[in-house]
């Protein structure tokens, strides 16, 4: 259980509020690496493979709420060295946790309280497991990629060969292995009349995998080995979204032709209109989905006008669009504006949480003015340059996350009912002097992980993907609520939202990398959600099949932690 009760003892003496934010971001982003003293390493890790670079390292998740100092870490040069490190860990009773960019919230890698005395070895994938190569042996296009490669590097490589993805997560610093472990996604469904391109998916990145190489237990050999699993093998289904219960070193992805995308941003549609009840008319989210299929709404707390992005396929540059040749085209979002930084600093250091409405409006103003000043309200270019827009320098904030699986026709209804409930509860809290949200609501819409997208006979569906298909659904509405770490009453408020989603929409699943399982004062700790709601959202047979496979491939639980030990069990 992680308790997020506010700590008002934080001092910023000698720091500006803006400097405080920058320093916090830097600490969260860059772990301290200390080269290992050979004598100490030999004493504490006897027999560790000499060829594998070893060092001490801290761990910080995205917001710095899950931390660990002085852990042993290594940077294998290739898959063979990964196997050597894992073999040593198994034989010596250690656990192995793969680390990419640590851009996540939930305790899937390291749990709070992990310390230097615990037998935990971090395996850094981003140092060397970064190979990229096209496989031209087949008529369809495939790319072989190391799991430490970042999404920005992958998309840049693909773009150089005329290839791309339909949608992608906004942060380019995510490693591919981390993204696949939690079925990372973008925002796209087919527009009216749009035919899917070969090699593409409207589902998660996990749905593009054709094969993967993982370190698994081999019963006949009595040891861990490297094994490649094809997408049409039953065991592969559990590894496609493994939540950290496996270590994958390389994947082969199905990819297709790149597209030029136009992204138009606007802040002139009231939330009451954009999120209106189905059939209300006007400029609704459903209307934009029908027109372009690719939307994202960012609705800052206590404001009325969301920041709406609409992507559309545009082979040639529209007359009013600015041609962009690189990603990250919203500098006002990636570099915290002074007024926003000052407000956040005051809220955190002075416990001035009542400023949430002021902060919400300041963020909206910064976006509206920034879109005009940069100018970035209408941009166009190769897909990568409009899909990637979040840098590590952005404001680091907590996020919960859910996918509601529904029919395409009901997407507007889901959005309307959720935003109406959110608005009503936020108003009630504020009326009693409680301000649990100071960030935003973010809404994205995707398709599901249809196995046919892989263009491989017998392709398995990812067992634990949040967008694993279910009867009567062809669409997922992704809902996130963002708020600063330590915000009072946030957990209680987010618990209400979570309970509403599970009770109102049968197709609700959690977004693995973010916050869920809320109690009145904690997260990832509600026993009903962890033990019943989540397994039930996949179906008992699917859940148990995934757990059985992951346990069989790692019976010694080398690739696990205390949290996963309690969650990934048969129900």
Coordinates of C-alpha atoms in Angstrom, one line a residue:
X1 CA 0.0 0.0 0.0
X2 CA 1.2 3.5 -0.8
X3 CA -0.1 6.2 1.5
X4 CA -0.3 9.6 -0.1
X5 CA -1.3 11.6 3.0
X6 CA 0.1 15.1 2.6
X7 CA 3.4 16.1 4.2
X8 CA 3.3 19.8 5.0
X9 CA 6.8 19.8 6.5
X10 CA 8.4 20.3 3.1
X11 CA 10.8 23.2 3.2
X12 CA 12.1 25.2 0.2
X13 CA 14.4 27.5 2.1
X14 CA 17.0 28.9 -0.2
X15 CA 15.1 27.7 -3.3
X16 CA 12.9 29.6 -5.6
X17 CA 9.6 27.8 -6.3
X18 CA 10.6 27.5 -10.0
X19 CA 14.0 26.1 -8.9
X20 CA 12.2 23.6 -6.6
X21 CA 10.2 22.3 -9.6
X22 CA 13.2 22.0 -11.8
X23 CA 15.3 20.2 -9.1
X24 CA 12.5 17.8 -8.4
X25 CA 12.1 17.0 -12.0
X26 CA 15.8 16.4 -12.4
X27 CA 16.0 14.1 -9.4
X28 CA 13.1 12.1 -10.7
X29 CA 14.5 11.9 -14.2
X30 CA 18.1 11.0 -13.7
X31 CA 19.2 8.3 -11.3
X32 CA 22.6 8.7 -9.6
X33 CA 25.0 6.1 -10.9
X34 CA 28.1 5.2 -8.8
X35 CA 30.7 2.9 -10.3
X36 CA 31.1 -0.2 -8.1
X37 CA 34.2 -0.7 -6.1
X38 CA 35.5 -4.1 -7.2
X39 CA 36.3 -5.3 -3.7
X40 CA 32.9 -4.3 -2.4
X41 CA 31.1 -5.8 -5.4
X42 CA 33.1 -9.0 -5.0
X43 CA 32.1 -9.1 -1.3
X44 CA 28.4 -8.3 -1.7
X45 CA 27.8 -10.0 -5.1
X46 CA 30.2 -12.9 -5.2
X47 CA 30.5 -14.6 -8.6
X48 CA 28.7 -11.8 -10.4
X49 CA 29.7 -12.0 -14.1
X50 CA 32.8 -9.9 -14.5
X51 CA 31.9 -8.8 -18.1
X52 CA 28.6 -7.1 -17.0
X53 CA 29.0 -3.4 -16.0
X54 CA 27.9 -3.1 -12.4
X55 CA 27.2 0.0 -10.3
X56 CA 25.1 1.4 -7.5
X57 CA 22.0 3.4 -8.5
X58 CA 19.0 5.1 -7.1
X59 CA 15.5 4.5 -8.5
X60 CA 12.8 7.2 -8.9
X61 CA 9.5 6.7 -10.6
X62 CA 8.0 9.4 -12.7
X63 CA 6.8 11.6 -9.9
X64 CA 9.4 10.6 -7.3
X65 CA 6.9 9.0 -4.9
X66 CA 8.4 5.5 -5.2
X67 CA 12.1 5.8 -4.6
X68 CA 15.0 3.6 -3.6
X69 CA 18.7 4.5 -3.0
X70 CA 21.9 2.5 -3.3
X71 CA 20.5 -0.4 -5.3
X72 CA 22.8 -2.6 -7.3
X73 CA 22.3 -2.2 -11.0
X74 CA 23.9 -3.4 -14.2
X75 CA 24.0 -2.5 -17.9
X76 CA 24.3 -5.7 -20.0
X77 CA 25.8 -5.2 -23.4
X78 CA 23.6 -7.8 -25.1
X79 CA 21.0 -10.4 -24.4
X80 CA 23.7 -12.9 -23.5
X81 CA 24.9 -10.7 -20.7
X82 CA 21.3 -10.2 -19.6
X83 CA 21.0 -14.0 -19.3
X84 CA 24.3 -14.2 -17.3
X85 CA 23.0 -11.6 -14.8
X86 CA 19.7 -13.4 -14.4
X87 CA 21.4 -16.7 -13.9
X88 CA 23.5 -15.2 -11.2
X89 CA 20.5 -13.6 -9.5
X90 CA 18.6 -16.9 -9.6
X91 CA 21.4 -18.9 -8.1
X92 CA 22.0 -16.3 -5.4
X93 CA 18.4 -15.7 -4.4
X94 CA 18.1 -12.2 -5.9
X95 CA 15.3 -10.6 -7.8
X96 CA 15.8 -8.8 -11.2
X97 CA 13.9 -5.7 -12.2
X98 CA 14.3 -4.4 -15.7
X99 CA 14.5 -0.6 -15.9
X100 CA 13.9 1.6 -18.9
X101 CA 13.1 5.3 -18.4
X102 CA 11.1 4.8 -15.2
X103 CA 8.3 6.8 -16.7
X104 CA 5.5 5.2 -14.8
X105 CA 3.5 5.6 -11.5
X106 CA 2.5 2.1 -10.3
X107 CA 4.8 -0.2 -8.3
X108 CA 5.4 -2.6 -11.1
X109 CA 9.2 -2.2 -11.0
X110 CA 10.2 -1.2 -7.5
X111 CA 7.9 -1.0 -4.5
X112 CA 8.1 1.7 -1.9
X113 CA 10.4 0.7 0.9
X114 CA 12.9 -1.2 -1.2
X115 CA 16.4 -0.5 0.1
X116 CA 20.1 -1.1 -0.5
X117 CA 20.0 -4.2 1.7
X118 CA 17.3 -5.9 -0.3
X119 CA 18.4 -8.4 -2.9
X120 CA 17.2 -6.5 -5.9
X121 CA 19.2 -6.0 -9.1
X122 CA 18.2 -3.4 -11.6
X123 CA 18.9 -4.3 -15.2
X124 CA 19.2 -1.1 -17.3
X125 CA 18.0 -1.8 -20.8
X126 CA 18.4 1.6 -22.3
X127 CA 22.2 1.6 -22.2
X128 CA 22.8 -1.1 -24.8
X129 CA 19.7 -3.1 -25.8
X130 CA 18.9 -0.5 -28.4
X131 CA 19.4 -2.2 -31.8
X132 CA 17.1 -1.5 -34.7
X133 CA 16.9 -3.3 -38.0
X134 CA 14.4 -3.9 -40.8
X135 CA 13.6 -7.5 -41.7
X136 CA 13.3 -7.5 -45.5
X137 CA 13.0 -11.3 -45.7
X138 CA 9.2 -11.1 -45.9
X139 CA 6.8 -9.2 -48.1
X140 CA 5.2 -7.4 -45.2
X141 CA 7.3 -4.9 -43.2
X142 CA 8.9 -6.0 -39.9
X143 CA 11.3 -4.2 -37.6
X144 CA 13.6 -5.9 -35.1
X145 CA 14.1 -3.7 -32.0
X146 CA 15.9 -4.0 -28.7
X147 CA 13.6 -3.3 -25.7
X148 CA 15.8 -0.5 -24.4
X149 CA 15.3 1.7 -27.5
X150 CA 13.1 4.8 -26.9
X151 CA 9.9 5.4 -28.8
X152 CA 11.4 8.5 -30.3
X153 CA 14.4 6.6 -31.6
X154 CA 12.1 3.8 -32.9
X155 CA 9.8 6.3 -34.7
X156 CA 12.8 8.2 -36.1
X157 CA 14.2 5.0 -37.5
X158 CA 10.9 4.0 -39.0
X159 CA 10.4 7.5 -40.5
X160 CA 13.7 7.2 -42.2
X161 CA 12.4 4.2 -44.0
X162 CA 9.0 5.6 -44.9
X163 CA 7.3 3.7 -42.0
X164 CA 5.3 4.7 -39.0
X165 CA 2.6 4.0 -36.5
X166 CA -1.1 5.0 -36.5
X167 CA -0.8 6.3 -32.9
X168 CA 1.8 6.4 -30.1
X169 CA 2.1 7.5 -26.5
X170 CA 3.0 11.2 -26.2
X171 CA 6.3 10.8 -24.3
X172 CA 9.2 10.0 -26.6
X173 CA 11.5 8.9 -23.7
X174 CA 9.5 5.7 -23.0
X175 CA 11.5 2.6 -23.7
X176 CA 9.9 0.1 -26.0
X177 CA 10.2 -2.7 -23.4
X178 CA 8.4 -0.6 -20.8
X179 CA 5.7 0.5 -23.2
X180 CA 5.0 -3.1 -24.2
X181 CA 5.0 -4.4 -20.7
X182 CA 1.9 -2.2 -19.9
X183 CA 0.2 -2.1 -23.3
X184 CA 1.0 1.6 -23.9
X185 CA -1.3 3.3 -26.4
X186 CA -2.0 6.5 -28.3
X187 CA -5.3 7.8 -29.5
X188 CA -6.9 6.6 -32.7
X189 CA -10.0 4.9 -34.1
X190 CA -11.0 4.7 -37.7
X191 CA -12.7 7.9 -39.0
X192 CA -15.9 7.5 -41.0
X193 CA -14.9 5.8 -44.2
X194 CA -11.3 5.2 -43.2
X195 CA -9.8 1.9 -44.2
X196 CA -7.0 0.6 -41.9
X197 CA -3.6 0.5 -43.5
X198 CA -1.7 -2.8 -43.6
X199 CA 0.8 -3.1 -40.8
X200 CA -1.0 -0.8 -38.4
X201 CA -3.3 -1.1 -35.4
X202 CA -5.8 1.1 -33.6
X203 CA -5.0 -0.9 -30.4
X204 CA -2.0 -0.9 -28.1
X205 CA 1.7 -1.2 -29.1
X206 CA 1.6 -4.8 -27.8
X207 CA -0.7 -5.7 -30.7
X208 CA 2.1 -5.0 -33.2
X209 CA 4.4 -7.7 -31.8
X210 CA 5.2 -10.6 -34.1
X211 CA 7.8 -12.3 -31.9
X212 CA 9.7 -11.6 -28.8
X213 CA 12.8 -13.0 -27.1
X214 CA 12.7 -13.4 -23.3
X215 CA 14.6 -14.9 -20.5
X216 CA 12.5 -17.8 -19.2
X217 CA 13.0 -21.0 -17.2
X218 CA 13.7 -24.2 -19.1
X219 CA 12.7 -27.1 -17.0
X220 CA 14.7 -29.7 -19.0
X221 CA 17.8 -27.6 -18.8
X222 CA 17.2 -26.7 -15.1
X223 CA 18.2 -23.1 -15.9
X224 CA 17.1 -19.8 -17.3
X225 CA 17.5 -19.5 -21.0
X226 CA 16.9 -17.1 -23.9
X227 CA 13.9 -18.2 -25.9
X228 CA 12.1 -16.6 -28.8
X229 CA 8.3 -16.8 -28.9
X230 CA 6.3 -16.4 -32.0
X231 CA 3.0 -14.4 -31.8
X232 CA 1.1 -17.6 -32.7
X233 CA 2.4 -19.5 -29.7
X234 CA 0.1 -19.7 -26.7
X235 CA 2.7 -18.7 -24.2
X236 CA 3.4 -15.5 -26.1
X237 CA -0.1 -14.2 -25.2
X238 CA 1.0 -13.6 -21.5
X239 CA 4.3 -12.0 -22.5
X240 CA 2.8 -9.4 -24.8
X241 CA 1.7 -7.4 -21.7
X242 CA 3.6 -8.9 -18.8
X243 CA 3.5 -6.1 -16.2
X244 CA 7.1 -6.7 -15.2
X245 CA 6.7 -10.5 -14.6
X246 CA 9.1 -11.2 -17.4
X247 CA 12.2 -9.8 -19.0
X248 CA 12.1 -9.3 -22.8
X249 CA 15.3 -8.4 -24.6
X250 CA 14.1 -8.0 -28.2
X251 CA 10.9 -7.9 -30.3
X252 CA 9.9 -8.0 -33.9
X253 CA 7.1 -5.6 -34.7
X254 CA 4.7 -5.4 -37.6
X255 CA 4.8 -1.9 -39.1
X256 CA 3.3 -0.1 -42.1
X257 CA 3.6 2.9 -44.3
X258 CA 4.0 6.3 -42.6
X259 CA 1.5 9.0 -42.9
X260 CA 1.6 12.8 -42.7
X261 CA -0.6 14.0 -39.9
X262 CA -2.1 17.4 -39.3
X263 CA -2.8 18.3 -35.6
X264 CA -5.2 21.2 -34.9
X265 CA -5.5 22.4 -31.4
X266 CA -8.3 24.5 -30.1
X267 CA -9.6 25.9 -26.7
X268 CA -12.9 27.5 -27.9
X269 CA -15.4 24.6 -27.3
X270 CA -17.1 24.5 -23.8
X271 CA -16.8 21.2 -22.0
X272 CA -20.6 21.2 -21.7
X273 CA -20.8 21.1 -25.5
X274 CA -17.8 18.8 -26.3
X275 CA -18.8 16.3 -23.6
X276 CA -22.6 16.7 -24.1
X277 CA -25.1 13.9 -24.0
X278 CA -25.4 11.8 -27.2
X279 CA -27.7 13.4 -29.7
X280 CA -27.3 16.9 -28.3
X281 CA -25.8 18.3 -31.5
X282 CA -23.0 20.9 -31.6
X283 CA -19.3 20.3 -31.6
X284 CA -19.1 17.0 -29.7
X285 CA -16.2 14.7 -29.2
X286 CA -18.1 12.1 -31.2
X287 CA -18.3 14.5 -34.2
X288 CA -14.5 14.9 -34.2
X289 CA -14.0 11.1 -33.9
X290 CA -16.3 10.6 -36.9
X291 CA -14.4 13.2 -38.9
X292 CA -10.8 12.3 -38.1
X293 CA -10.7 9.4 -35.7
X294 CA -7.9 10.9 -33.6
X295 CA -8.6 13.2 -30.7
X296 CA -7.3 14.1 -27.2
X297 CA -9.1 16.3 -24.7
X298 CA -7.2 17.9 -21.8
X299 CA -9.6 19.5 -19.4
X300 CA -7.9 21.6 -16.7
X301 CA -9.5 21.5 -13.3
X302 CA -12.1 24.2 -12.6
X303 CA -12.1 25.5 -16.2
X304 CA -14.8 25.3 -18.9
X305 CA -12.8 25.1 -22.1
X306 CA -10.7 21.9 -22.7
X307 CA -7.6 21.9 -24.9
X308 CA -8.7 19.7 -27.8
X309 CA -6.3 18.1 -30.2
X310 CA -7.5 16.6 -33.5
X311 CA -5.2 14.7 -35.7
X312 CA -6.1 13.9 -39.3
X313 CA -4.3 12.2 -42.1
X314 CA -3.2 14.8 -44.6
X315 CA -0.8 13.7 -47.4
X316 CA -0.1 17.3 -48.4
X317 CA 0.4 20.3 -46.1
X318 CA -2.8 22.2 -45.6
X319 CA -2.5 25.9 -46.5
X320 CA -2.8 27.1 -42.9
X321 CA -0.6 24.4 -41.3
X322 CA 2.9 24.9 -40.1
X323 CA 5.3 22.2 -41.3
X324 CA 7.1 20.7 -38.3
X325 CA 10.3 18.7 -38.8
X326 CA 10.8 17.4 -35.3
X327 CA 8.5 16.4 -32.3
X328 CA 7.8 18.3 -29.1
X329 CA 6.1 21.3 -30.6
X330 CA 4.4 22.6 -27.4
X331 CA 7.2 24.3 -25.5
X332 CA 4.8 26.0 -23.1
X333 CA 3.8 22.5 -22.0
X334 CA 7.2 21.0 -21.8
X335 CA 8.8 23.9 -20.0
X336 CA 6.6 25.0 -17.0
X337 CA 5.6 28.7 -17.4
X338 CA 6.6 30.9 -14.6
X339 CA 3.1 31.7 -13.4
X340 CA 2.3 27.9 -13.3
X341 CA 5.6 27.1 -11.5
X342 CA 5.0 29.8 -8.9
X343 CA 1.5 28.6 -8.2
X344 CA 2.6 25.0 -7.9
X345 CA 5.4 25.9 -5.7
X346 CA 3.1 27.8 -3.4
X347 CA 0.6 25.0 -3.2
X348 CA 3.2 22.4 -2.4
X349 CA 5.4 24.4 0.0
X350 CA 2.7 26.5 1.7
X351 CA -0.1 23.9 1.5
X352 CA -2.2 26.4 -0.4
X353 CA -4.3 23.8 -2.1
X354 CA -7.2 26.2 -2.4
X355 CA -5.4 27.7 -5.3
X356 CA -6.4 24.8 -7.5
X357 CA -9.0 26.8 -9.5
X358 CA -6.3 29.5 -10.1
X359 CA -3.8 26.9 -11.2
X360 CA -6.3 25.3 -13.6
X361 CA -7.1 28.6 -15.2
X362 CA -3.4 29.5 -15.4
X363 CA -2.7 26.3 -17.2
X364 CA -5.5 26.9 -19.7
X365 CA -4.3 30.4 -20.3
X366 CA -0.7 29.2 -20.8
X367 CA -2.0 26.6 -23.4
X368 CA -4.3 29.0 -25.2
X369 CA -1.7 31.8 -25.4
X370 CA 1.2 29.3 -26.1
X371 CA -0.7 27.8 -29.1
X372 CA -0.9 31.2 -30.7
X373 CA 2.6 32.4 -29.7
X374 CA 4.7 29.4 -30.8
X375 CA 2.7 29.0 -33.3
X376 CA 1.5 25.4 -32.8
X377 CA -2.3 25.5 -33.1
X378 CA -2.1 24.0 -36.6
X379 CA 0.9 21.8 -37.3
X380 CA 1.6 19.2 -40.0
X381 CA 4.4 16.7 -40.8
X382 CA 5.4 13.1 -40.6
X383 CA 3.4 11.3 -37.9
X384 CA 6.2 11.3 -35.3
X385 CA 6.4 15.0 -35.2
X386 CA 2.8 15.5 -34.1
X387 CA 2.4 12.3 -32.1
X388 CA 5.3 12.9 -29.7
X389 CA 4.8 16.0 -27.5
X390 CA 5.8 15.3 -23.9
X391 CA 9.4 15.8 -22.7
X392 CA 10.8 14.8 -19.2
X393 CA 10.8 18.6 -18.4
X394 CA 7.0 18.8 -18.3
X395 CA 5.3 19.2 -14.9
X396 CA 5.4 15.9 -13.1
X397 CA 2.1 15.0 -11.7
X398 CA 0.2 12.0 -10.4
X399 CA -2.3 10.3 -12.8
X400 CA -4.9 7.6 -12.4
X401 CA -6.0 5.7 -15.5
X402 CA -8.8 3.5 -16.8
X403 CA -10.0 2.1 -20.1
X404 CA -13.7 1.8 -20.6
X405 CA -14.4 -0.8 -23.4
X406 CA -17.6 0.1 -25.2
X407 CA -19.1 0.2 -28.7
X408 CA -18.1 3.0 -31.0
X409 CA -21.6 4.3 -30.9
X410 CA -21.5 4.7 -27.1
X411 CA -18.2 6.5 -26.8
X412 CA -19.9 9.9 -26.4
X413 CA -22.2 8.5 -23.7
X414 CA -19.2 7.2 -21.7
X415 CA -17.5 10.5 -21.9
X416 CA -20.6 12.4 -21.0
X417 CA -21.5 10.3 -18.0
X418 CA -18.0 10.3 -16.6
X419 CA -17.4 14.0 -17.1
X420 CA -20.8 14.9 -15.6
X421 CA -20.0 12.8 -12.5
X422 CA -16.5 14.2 -12.2
X423 CA -17.8 17.8 -12.5
X424 CA -20.5 17.2 -9.9
X425 CA -18.2 15.6 -7.4
X426 CA -15.5 18.2 -7.9
X427 CA -18.1 21.0 -7.2
X428 CA -19.3 19.3 -4.1
X429 CA -15.7 18.9 -2.8
X430 CA -14.8 22.5 -3.6
X431 CA -18.0 23.8 -1.8
X432 CA -16.6 22.2 1.4
X433 CA -13.2 23.7 1.0
X434 CA -11.6 20.6 -0.5
X435 CA -9.7 20.7 -3.8
X436 CA -8.6 17.2 -4.7
X437 CA -7.7 17.9 -8.4
X438 CA -5.4 20.6 -9.6
X439 CA -4.2 19.1 -12.9
X440 CA -6.6 17.9 -15.6
X441 CA -8.8 15.2 -17.0
X442 CA -7.3 13.6 -20.1
X443 CA -9.5 11.7 -22.6
X444 CA -8.3 9.5 -25.4
X445 CA -10.1 7.0 -27.6
X446 CA -8.6 3.9 -29.2
X447 CA -9.5 0.7 -30.9
X448 CA -8.9 -2.8 -29.4
X449 CA -6.1 -5.3 -29.8
X450 CA -7.5 -7.2 -32.7
X451 CA -5.1 -10.1 -33.4
X452 CA -5.8 -9.8 -37.2
X453 CA -3.8 -6.6 -37.2
X454 CA -0.6 -8.6 -36.9
X455 CA -1.3 -10.2 -40.3
X456 CA -0.1 -13.6 -38.9
X457 CA -2.3 -16.7 -38.9
X458 CA -3.1 -17.8 -35.4
X459 CA -1.8 -14.7 -33.7
X460 CA -2.6 -14.6 -30.0
X461 CA -4.4 -11.7 -28.3
X462 CA -2.5 -10.1 -25.4
X463 CA -4.0 -11.7 -22.3
X464 CA -3.6 -8.8 -19.9
X465 CA -3.9 -5.9 -22.3
X466 CA -6.5 -3.3 -21.1
X467 CA -7.8 -3.3 -24.6
X468 CA -8.1 -7.1 -25.0
X469 CA -11.3 -7.5 -27.0
X470 CA -14.6 -8.2 -25.2
X471 CA -18.1 -9.0 -26.5
X472 CA -20.0 -6.0 -27.7
X473 CA -17.0 -3.6 -27.7
X474 CA -14.9 -2.3 -30.4
X475 CA -13.6 0.9 -28.8
X476 CA -11.8 2.0 -25.6
X477 CA -12.3 5.4 -23.9
X478 CA -9.2 6.1 -21.8
X479 CA -9.8 8.4 -18.8
X480 CA -7.1 9.9 -16.7
X481 CA -7.3 12.4 -13.8
X482 CA -4.1 14.3 -12.9
X483 CA -3.2 16.0 -9.7
X484 CA -0.1 17.0 -7.8
X485 CA 1.6 14.5 -5.4
X486 CA 0.4 15.1 -1.9
X487 CA -2.8 16.8 -2.7
X488 CA -5.2 16.4 0.2
X489 CA -8.4 14.4 -0.3
X490 CA -7.1 13.2 -3.8
X491 CA -7.3 9.5 -2.9
X492 CA -10.8 9.7 -1.5
X493 CA -12.0 11.7 -4.6
X494 CA -10.3 9.3 -7.0
X495 CA -11.8 6.3 -5.2
X496 CA -15.2 7.8 -5.9
X497 CA -14.4 8.1 -9.6
X498 CA -13.0 4.5 -9.7
X499 CA -16.1 3.1 -8.0
X500 CA -18.3 5.0 -10.4
X501 CA -16.5 3.6 -13.4
X502 CA -16.6 0.0 -12.2
X503 CA -20.2 0.1 -11.2
X504 CA -21.5 2.2 -14.2
X505 CA -19.5 0.6 -17.1
X506 CA -19.1 -3.2 -17.2
X507 CA -16.1 -2.8 -19.6
X508 CA -13.9 -0.9 -17.2
X509 CA -10.2 -2.0 -16.9
X510 CA -7.3 -0.3 -15.2
X511 CA -4.4 1.4 -17.0
X512 CA -1.5 -0.6 -15.6
X513 CA 1.1 2.1 -15.4
X514 CA -1.0 4.6 -13.5
X515 CA -3.0 4.9 -10.3
X516 CA -5.9 2.5 -9.4
X517 CA -7.1 0.5 -6.4
X518 CA -7.8 3.6 -4.3
X519 CA -8.7 3.6 -0.6
X520 CA -9.6 6.8 1.4
X521 CA -5.9 7.5 1.8
X522 CA -3.9 5.2 -0.4
X523 CA -3.5 3.7 -3.9
X524 CA -2.9 0.2 -5.3
X525 CA -4.3 -1.1 -2.0
X526 CA -8.1 -1.6 -2.3
X527 CA -8.5 -5.4 -1.8
X528 CA -11.7 -5.6 -3.8
X529 CA -10.2 -3.9 -6.8
X530 CA -7.0 -5.8 -6.7
X531 CA -8.5 -9.2 -5.9
X532 CA -11.9 -9.1 -7.7
X533 CA -12.5 -6.1 -9.9
X534 CA -9.3 -6.4 -12.0
X535 CA -9.3 -10.1 -12.5
X536 CA -13.0 -10.1 -13.2
X537 CA -12.6 -7.4 -15.9
X538 CA -10.6 -9.9 -18.0
X539 CA -12.6 -13.0 -17.1
X540 CA -11.4 -15.6 -14.6
X541 CA -10.2 -18.0 -17.3
X542 CA -8.1 -15.3 -19.1
X543 CA -6.6 -14.0 -15.8
X544 CA -5.7 -17.4 -14.5
X545 CA -4.2 -18.4 -17.9
X546 CA -1.9 -15.4 -17.8
X547 CA -0.8 -16.0 -14.2
X548 CA -0.2 -19.7 -14.9
X549 CA 1.9 -18.9 -17.9
X550 CA 4.0 -16.2 -16.2
X551 CA 4.5 -18.5 -13.2
X552 CA 5.6 -21.4 -15.3
X553 CA 8.1 -19.3 -17.3
X554 CA 9.5 -17.8 -14.1
X555 CA 8.7 -20.4 -11.3
X556 CA 11.4 -18.9 -9.0
X557 CA 9.8 -15.4 -9.3
X558 CA 13.1 -13.8 -10.2
X559 CA 11.1 -11.3 -12.2
X560 CA 8.7 -10.1 -9.6
X561 CA 8.4 -7.9 -6.5
X562 CA 6.2 -7.9 -3.4
X563 CA 3.4 -6.0 -5.1
X564 CA 3.2 -8.3 -8.1
X565 CA 3.4 -11.3 -5.8
X566 CA 0.1 -10.2 -4.2
X567 CA -1.7 -9.1 -7.4
X568 CA -0.7 -11.6 -10.1
X569 CA -2.2 -14.7 -8.4
X570 CA -4.9 -17.1 -9.6
X571 CA -8.4 -16.1 -8.5

